[in-house]
Amino acid sequence: MDEERGARAGGSGRRGGSPEPDGGRGRRLRGTAAEAGAGVVLVAGDQGLQDEVARLAAAAGIEIAVAAGIPDALAQVPEVLLLGSGELRSLGNHHGAVPGVAGIPPAGRTEVIVVGTAADSGIWDLAAGSAAARVAVLPAASEWLAGYLGRRRDITGGTVLGVLGGCGGAGATAVSCWLSAGAAERGSSVLLVEGDAWSAGLEWVLGAAELDGIRWPDLAGLSGSLNPVQLAAGLPALAGFSLLGRGGGEPPADASVIGAVMDAARSGYGLTVVDLGRSVGTGSMLPFCDQVLLVVPGRTGGILAARTVLPYAGPAPVRAVVRGPLGEGLDELRTAEAVGLPLAGYVPFYKGTERAMDAGKVLACLGRAGIRGGMRRILADILPASAGAVS
């Protein structure tokens, strides 16, 4: 990153001071890269983006330090790094690798949120191959970002687990349902979320279409934060877990709505399982997941298809769930290694699975010892041991 660009990002650049107001536009970005202990740090060379972040910071009373570059920002060990899409793109062009390799810490140490404007049409695909935990497209997501930064210390440590299909028909929906029911049996509070606009719908495979409660279309236009207690109280429930389906509509593409719901889910549930289907790129809920399971059929075609999805499966840690039947010469370990992922677990093939899903009885498949055992092994690595076990 060149010095001129860094100087613009850093405002006055005075140690321990604050950037001067920029004309009459009300800049309120307080602090500099040299000010230790800042919770939120911005690195963005685009003046318009800086102004938009300054506006939301002023409106919400949030202190955001400005760094001249990523090394200066990371030296503060911030809780949140707001990274301009231009800086992220420059990193990829310069290093030829995802930003996590280029020195941005993985999620869990410093949370990386990519910020950009609506004019940047490639921001979602750009962030999908990075260490970013979330994406905020401004000004549409300004209210969400301000609210999230303001209340993030109050968000408890529930896990958001994404289940992604390595190819069409891989079984992400079935695995999502089985994991949700299995985790509920362990004593965890669980929410299953529809994140696939192209599937038959979770309500259909679960036989839950007639259950009362809110669906994604009821949350359209949601502004600001969402109370976790209100969310949990309004959702339909079955088999010990809550369900947020699409109710015949589509999951939202608005990052501010998704972010508010995921924040509430993380606060209100020990485990949130997101059925991603095969959705990656723009509108995907992948950036909101803490962990990702990539479901891979144990055959050559499934492996090849999963390899094409893998570059988009981040930024969260990704592991493979291998589904039978296994091709000649393959086992679950070889299949996961061929994709390039650690193995999370194996789910055997049963002929009646598709028929059970069509009948709205996908959870009946948990009566199969192989499926039940596969879910138990996967959940053992995701949930605390104190949560019990699937019998």
Coordinates of C-alpha atoms in Angstrom, one line a residue:
M1 CA 0.0 0.0 0.0
D2 CA 1.6 3.3 -1.0
E3 CA 2.4 6.1 1.5
E4 CA 0.1 8.6 -0.1
R5 CA -2.9 6.3 0.2
G6 CA -2.0 5.4 3.8
A7 CA -1.7 9.1 4.7
R8 CA -5.2 9.8 3.5
A9 CA -6.6 6.8 5.5
G10 CA -4.8 8.0 8.6
G11 CA -6.2 11.6 8.7
S12 CA -3.7 13.9 10.4
G13 CA -1.5 11.0 11.5
R14 CA -0.7 12.7 14.8
R15 CA 0.3 10.3 17.6
G16 CA -2.4 10.0 20.3
G17 CA -4.5 12.6 18.6
S18 CA -7.6 12.8 16.5
P19 CA -8.1 13.5 12.9
E20 CA -9.3 17.0 12.3
P21 CA -12.9 17.5 11.0
D22 CA -13.0 17.3 7.2
G23 CA -14.5 20.5 6.1
G24 CA -18.2 20.6 6.9
R25 CA -18.9 16.9 6.6
G26 CA -18.7 16.1 10.3
R27 CA -15.9 13.5 10.5
R28 CA -15.9 11.9 13.9
L29 CA -13.3 9.2 13.4
R30 CA -11.4 9.5 16.7
G31 CA -7.9 8.1 17.4
T32 CA -5.1 7.1 15.1
A33 CA -3.2 3.9 14.3
A34 CA -0.8 4.8 17.1
E35 CA -3.5 4.9 19.8
A36 CA -3.3 1.5 21.6
G37 CA -6.3 -0.4 22.8
A38 CA -8.8 0.8 20.1
G39 CA -11.7 -1.7 19.8
V40 CA -12.5 -0.9 16.2
V41 CA -10.0 0.2 13.5
L42 CA -10.7 1.3 9.9
V43 CA -8.3 0.9 7.0
A44 CA -9.7 2.5 3.9
G45 CA -8.1 4.7 1.3
D46 CA -11.4 5.6 -0.4
Q47 CA -12.4 9.1 0.8
G48 CA -16.1 8.4 0.2
L49 CA -16.0 5.2 2.2
Q50 CA -14.2 7.0 5.0
D51 CA -16.9 9.7 5.1
E52 CA -19.7 7.1 5.2
V53 CA -18.0 5.3 8.1
A54 CA -17.5 8.6 9.9
R55 CA -21.1 9.4 9.5
L56 CA -22.3 6.2 11.1
A57 CA -19.7 6.5 13.8
A58 CA -20.9 10.0 14.6
A59 CA -24.6 9.0 14.6
A60 CA -24.0 6.0 16.9
G61 CA -21.3 7.6 19.2
I62 CA -18.9 4.8 18.3
E63 CA -15.1 5.5 18.5
I64 CA -13.3 4.2 15.5
A65 CA -9.6 4.6 15.0
V66 CA -8.1 5.1 11.6
A67 CA -5.0 3.3 10.5
A68 CA -2.6 4.1 7.7
G69 CA -2.4 0.5 6.7
I70 CA -3.1 -3.0 7.8
P71 CA 0.1 -3.6 9.7
D72 CA -0.5 -0.4 11.7
A73 CA -4.1 -1.5 12.4
L74 CA -3.1 -5.0 13.6
A75 CA -0.4 -3.6 15.9
Q76 CA -3.2 -2.4 18.1
V77 CA -4.7 -5.9 18.3
P78 CA -8.2 -4.5 17.6
E79 CA -11.4 -6.4 18.3
V80 CA -12.7 -5.4 14.9
L81 CA -10.9 -4.4 11.7
L82 CA -13.0 -2.6 9.2
L83 CA -11.3 -3.2 5.9
G84 CA -12.2 -1.2 2.8
S85 CA -12.9 -3.4 -0.2
G86 CA -10.2 -1.5 -2.2
E87 CA -7.6 -2.5 0.3
L88 CA -8.8 -6.1 0.2
R89 CA -8.6 -6.1 -3.6
S90 CA -5.1 -4.7 -3.5
L91 CA -4.0 -7.4 -1.1
G92 CA -5.3 -10.1 -3.4
N93 CA -3.6 -8.6 -6.5
H94 CA -0.3 -8.1 -4.7
H95 CA 0.0 -11.4 -2.9
G96 CA -1.9 -13.6 -5.2
A97 CA -3.5 -15.2 -2.2
V98 CA -6.4 -14.8 0.2
P99 CA -5.8 -12.1 2.8
G100 CA -5.6 -14.6 5.6
V101 CA -2.3 -15.7 4.1
A102 CA -1.2 -12.1 3.6
G103 CA -1.2 -11.4 7.4
I104 CA -4.8 -10.8 8.4
P105 CA -5.5 -12.9 11.5
P106 CA -8.3 -15.5 11.2
A107 CA -11.7 -15.0 12.8
G108 CA -11.6 -15.3 16.5
R109 CA -8.6 -13.1 17.2
T110 CA -9.5 -9.9 15.3
E111 CA -12.8 -9.9 13.5
V112 CA -12.5 -8.6 10.0
I113 CA -15.5 -6.8 8.4
V114 CA -15.2 -5.8 4.8
V115 CA -16.8 -2.4 4.1
G116 CA -17.7 -1.1 0.7
T117 CA -20.3 0.8 -1.2
A118 CA -23.1 -0.4 -3.5
A119 CA -21.0 0.6 -6.5
D120 CA -18.6 -2.2 -5.7
S121 CA -20.5 -5.0 -7.3
G122 CA -17.8 -7.7 -6.6
I123 CA -17.6 -7.1 -2.8
W124 CA -19.3 -10.4 -1.8
D125 CA -17.2 -12.6 -4.1
L126 CA -14.1 -10.7 -2.9
A127 CA -14.9 -11.2 0.7
A128 CA -15.8 -14.9 0.2
G129 CA -12.1 -15.7 -0.4
S130 CA -10.8 -13.7 2.5
A131 CA -10.5 -13.8 6.3
A132 CA -13.5 -11.5 6.6
A133 CA -16.3 -12.6 9.1
R134 CA -18.9 -10.2 7.7
V135 CA -19.6 -7.8 4.9
A136 CA -21.2 -4.4 5.2
V137 CA -22.3 -2.6 2.0
L138 CA -22.8 1.1 2.8
P139 CA -25.0 3.1 3.2
A140 CA -27.6 0.3 3.2
A141 CA -25.9 -1.6 6.0
S142 CA -24.9 1.5 8.0
E143 CA -27.6 1.1 10.6
W144 CA -26.7 -2.6 11.1
L145 CA -23.0 -1.9 11.3
A146 CA -23.4 0.9 13.9
G147 CA -25.8 -1.3 15.9
Y148 CA -23.5 -4.3 15.7
L149 CA -20.4 -2.5 16.7
G150 CA -22.2 -0.8 19.6
R151 CA -23.6 -4.0 21.1
R152 CA -21.0 -6.6 20.1
R153 CA -19.7 -6.9 23.7
D154 CA -23.1 -8.1 24.7
I155 CA -23.2 -10.9 22.1
T156 CA -22.7 -14.3 23.7
G157 CA -20.6 -17.0 22.3
G158 CA -23.1 -19.3 20.5
T159 CA -21.8 -21.0 17.3
V160 CA -23.2 -20.4 13.8
L161 CA -22.5 -23.5 11.7
G162 CA -23.0 -23.4 8.0
V163 CA -23.7 -26.6 6.0
L164 CA -22.7 -26.2 2.4
G165 CA -23.3 -28.7 -0.4
G166 CA -20.3 -29.7 -2.5
C167 CA -22.6 -30.3 -5.4
G168 CA -26.2 -30.4 -6.2
G169 CA -28.0 -33.1 -4.3
A170 CA -25.0 -33.6 -1.9
G171 CA -27.4 -33.7 1.1
A172 CA -26.7 -30.4 2.9
T173 CA -30.4 -30.0 3.9
A174 CA -30.6 -33.5 5.3
V175 CA -27.4 -33.1 7.3
S176 CA -28.5 -29.7 8.6
C177 CA -31.8 -31.2 9.9
W178 CA -30.1 -34.2 11.4
L179 CA -27.4 -32.1 13.1
S180 CA -30.1 -29.8 14.6
A181 CA -32.1 -32.6 16.0
G182 CA -29.0 -34.4 17.3
A183 CA -27.7 -31.2 19.0
A184 CA -31.1 -30.6 20.6
E185 CA -31.0 -34.1 22.1
R186 CA -27.6 -33.3 23.6
G187 CA -29.3 -30.5 25.5
S188 CA -28.2 -27.6 23.4
S189 CA -30.5 -24.7 22.4
V190 CA -30.6 -25.0 18.6
L191 CA -31.9 -22.9 15.7
L192 CA -32.1 -24.3 12.2
V193 CA -32.0 -21.5 9.5
E194 CA -33.0 -21.7 5.8
G195 CA -30.2 -20.2 3.8
D196 CA -30.9 -21.8 0.4
A197 CA -33.2 -20.0 -2.0
W198 CA -33.2 -22.9 -4.4
S199 CA -34.2 -25.9 -2.3
A200 CA -37.6 -27.4 -1.7
G201 CA -37.5 -25.6 1.7
L202 CA -36.9 -26.8 5.2
E203 CA -40.6 -26.8 6.1
W204 CA -41.2 -29.3 3.3
V205 CA -38.6 -31.9 4.3
L206 CA -39.4 -31.5 8.0
G207 CA -43.2 -31.6 7.6
A208 CA -43.4 -28.2 9.3
A209 CA -45.3 -26.2 6.8
E210 CA -48.3 -25.9 9.0
L211 CA -46.5 -24.8 12.2
D212 CA -47.3 -21.3 13.4
G213 CA -44.4 -18.8 13.7
I214 CA -42.4 -16.3 11.8
R215 CA -40.5 -17.0 8.5
W216 CA -37.9 -15.0 6.6
P217 CA -40.5 -12.9 4.7
D218 CA -41.8 -11.7 8.0
L219 CA -38.4 -10.2 8.7
A220 CA -38.1 -8.3 5.5
G221 CA -37.2 -4.6 6.1
L222 CA -36.0 -5.3 9.6
S223 CA -34.1 -2.3 10.8
G224 CA -31.6 -2.2 13.6
S225 CA -31.0 -5.0 16.1
L226 CA -33.3 -7.9 16.9
N227 CA -34.1 -9.0 20.4
P228 CA -33.0 -12.7 20.8
V229 CA -35.9 -13.4 23.2
Q230 CA -38.4 -12.0 20.8
L231 CA -36.9 -14.0 17.9
A232 CA -37.0 -17.3 19.8
A233 CA -40.5 -16.7 21.0
G234 CA -41.8 -16.0 17.5
L235 CA -40.2 -19.0 15.7
P236 CA -41.9 -22.4 15.1
A237 CA -40.3 -25.3 16.9
L238 CA -40.1 -29.1 16.5
A239 CA -38.0 -32.0 17.7
G240 CA -36.5 -29.7 20.4
F241 CA -35.1 -27.0 18.0
S242 CA -36.4 -23.7 16.5
L243 CA -36.8 -23.2 12.8
L244 CA -36.5 -20.2 10.6
G245 CA -37.7 -21.2 7.2
R246 CA -38.6 -19.2 4.1
G247 CA -42.3 -19.9 4.1
G248 CA -42.6 -20.0 0.4
G249 CA -40.6 -16.9 0.0
E250 CA -36.8 -16.4 -0.2
P251 CA -34.1 -15.8 2.4
P252 CA -33.1 -12.1 2.3
A253 CA -30.2 -10.8 0.3
D254 CA -29.9 -7.8 2.6
A255 CA -26.8 -8.1 4.7
S256 CA -28.2 -5.8 7.4
V257 CA -31.2 -8.1 7.9
I258 CA -29.1 -11.3 7.8
G259 CA -26.6 -9.7 10.2
A260 CA -29.3 -8.7 12.7
V261 CA -30.8 -12.2 12.7
M262 CA -27.5 -13.9 13.0
D263 CA -26.5 -11.7 15.9
A264 CA -29.8 -12.5 17.7
A265 CA -29.3 -16.2 16.9
R266 CA -25.8 -16.2 18.3
S267 CA -27.1 -14.5 21.5
G268 CA -30.1 -16.6 21.9
Y269 CA -29.0 -20.1 20.9
G270 CA -26.0 -22.3 21.7
L271 CA -25.9 -23.6 18.1
T272 CA -27.4 -22.1 14.9
V273 CA -27.3 -24.4 11.9
V274 CA -27.6 -22.7 8.5
D275 CA -28.6 -24.8 5.6
L276 CA -26.6 -23.1 2.8
G277 CA -27.5 -25.5 0.0
R278 CA -24.9 -24.6 -2.6
S279 CA -25.2 -20.9 -2.2
V280 CA -21.9 -18.9 -2.4
G281 CA -21.1 -15.4 -3.5
T282 CA -23.6 -12.5 -3.5
G283 CA -26.4 -12.9 -0.9
S284 CA -24.9 -16.0 0.7
M285 CA -25.0 -16.4 4.5
L286 CA -21.5 -17.9 4.4
P287 CA -19.8 -14.7 5.8
F288 CA -22.0 -14.9 8.9
C289 CA -20.9 -18.5 9.8
D290 CA -18.2 -19.3 12.4
Q291 CA -17.6 -22.8 11.0
V292 CA -18.6 -24.5 7.8
L293 CA -19.2 -28.2 6.9
L294 CA -18.8 -29.0 3.2
V295 CA -21.0 -32.1 2.4
V296 CA -19.1 -34.2 -0.2
P297 CA -20.5 -37.3 -1.9
G298 CA -17.8 -40.0 -1.7
R299 CA -17.5 -40.4 -5.5
T300 CA -15.2 -39.0 -8.1
G301 CA -17.8 -36.6 -9.5
G302 CA -18.7 -35.3 -6.0
I303 CA -15.0 -34.7 -5.2
L304 CA -14.5 -32.7 -8.4
A305 CA -17.6 -30.7 -7.8
A306 CA -16.6 -30.0 -4.2
R307 CA -13.2 -28.7 -5.3
T308 CA -14.9 -26.0 -7.4
V309 CA -16.9 -24.8 -4.4
L310 CA -14.1 -24.9 -1.9
P311 CA -12.4 -21.6 -2.8
Y312 CA -15.7 -19.8 -1.9
A313 CA -16.4 -21.8 1.3
G314 CA -14.4 -19.5 3.6
P315 CA -13.6 -17.4 5.5
A316 CA -14.6 -19.6 8.4
P317 CA -12.8 -22.9 9.0
V318 CA -14.1 -25.6 6.7
R319 CA -14.3 -29.4 7.2
A320 CA -15.7 -32.2 5.1
V321 CA -18.7 -34.3 5.8
V322 CA -18.5 -37.3 3.4
R323 CA -21.7 -39.0 2.3
G324 CA -22.0 -42.5 1.0
P325 CA -22.2 -44.5 -1.1
L326 CA -18.4 -44.5 -1.5
G327 CA -16.9 -45.0 -5.0
E328 CA -14.4 -47.8 -5.8
G329 CA -11.1 -47.3 -4.0
L330 CA -12.5 -44.5 -1.8
D331 CA -13.2 -44.2 1.9
E332 CA -14.2 -41.2 3.9
L333 CA -10.6 -40.2 4.7
R334 CA -9.4 -40.4 1.1
T335 CA -12.4 -38.5 -0.1
A336 CA -11.8 -35.6 2.4
E337 CA -8.1 -35.6 1.5
A338 CA -8.9 -35.5 -2.2
V339 CA -11.0 -32.4 -1.6
G340 CA -8.2 -30.9 0.5
L341 CA -10.1 -30.7 3.8
P342 CA -10.0 -32.3 7.3
L343 CA -12.7 -34.9 7.9
A344 CA -15.6 -33.9 10.2
G345 CA -17.5 -37.2 9.8
Y346 CA -19.1 -39.8 7.6
V347 CA -22.8 -40.3 6.8
P348 CA -23.6 -43.7 5.1
F349 CA -26.1 -43.9 2.3
Y350 CA -29.6 -45.3 3.0
K351 CA -32.0 -45.9 0.1
G352 CA -35.0 -44.5 1.9
T353 CA -33.6 -41.1 2.6
E354 CA -34.9 -39.3 -0.4
R355 CA -38.3 -40.9 0.1
A356 CA -38.4 -39.7 3.7
M357 CA -37.5 -36.2 2.7
D358 CA -40.3 -36.1 0.1
A359 CA -42.7 -37.2 2.8
G360 CA -41.6 -34.5 5.2
K361 CA -40.0 -37.2 7.5
V362 CA -36.3 -36.5 7.2
L363 CA -35.8 -36.7 10.9
A364 CA -37.1 -40.3 10.9
C365 CA -33.7 -41.2 9.3
L366 CA -32.1 -40.6 12.6
G367 CA -33.4 -44.0 13.6
R368 CA -30.7 -45.4 11.4
A369 CA -27.6 -46.3 13.5
G370 CA -25.2 -45.1 10.8
I371 CA -26.7 -41.7 10.4
R372 CA -27.1 -41.2 14.2
G373 CA -23.5 -42.2 14.8
G374 CA -22.3 -39.9 12.1
M375 CA -24.1 -36.9 13.7
R376 CA -22.8 -37.9 17.1
R377 CA -19.2 -37.8 15.9
I378 CA -19.6 -34.5 14.1
L379 CA -21.3 -32.8 17.0
A380 CA -18.7 -34.0 19.5
D381 CA -16.2 -31.5 17.9
I382 CA -18.8 -28.7 17.7
L383 CA -20.6 -28.7 21.0
P384 CA -19.1 -28.7 24.5
A385 CA -18.7 -32.1 26.1
S386 CA -20.9 -31.0 29.0
A387 CA -23.9 -30.8 26.6
G388 CA -24.3 -34.5 26.8
A389 CA -24.4 -37.0 24.0
V390 CA -26.7 -38.4 21.4
S391 CA -27.7 -41.9 22.7

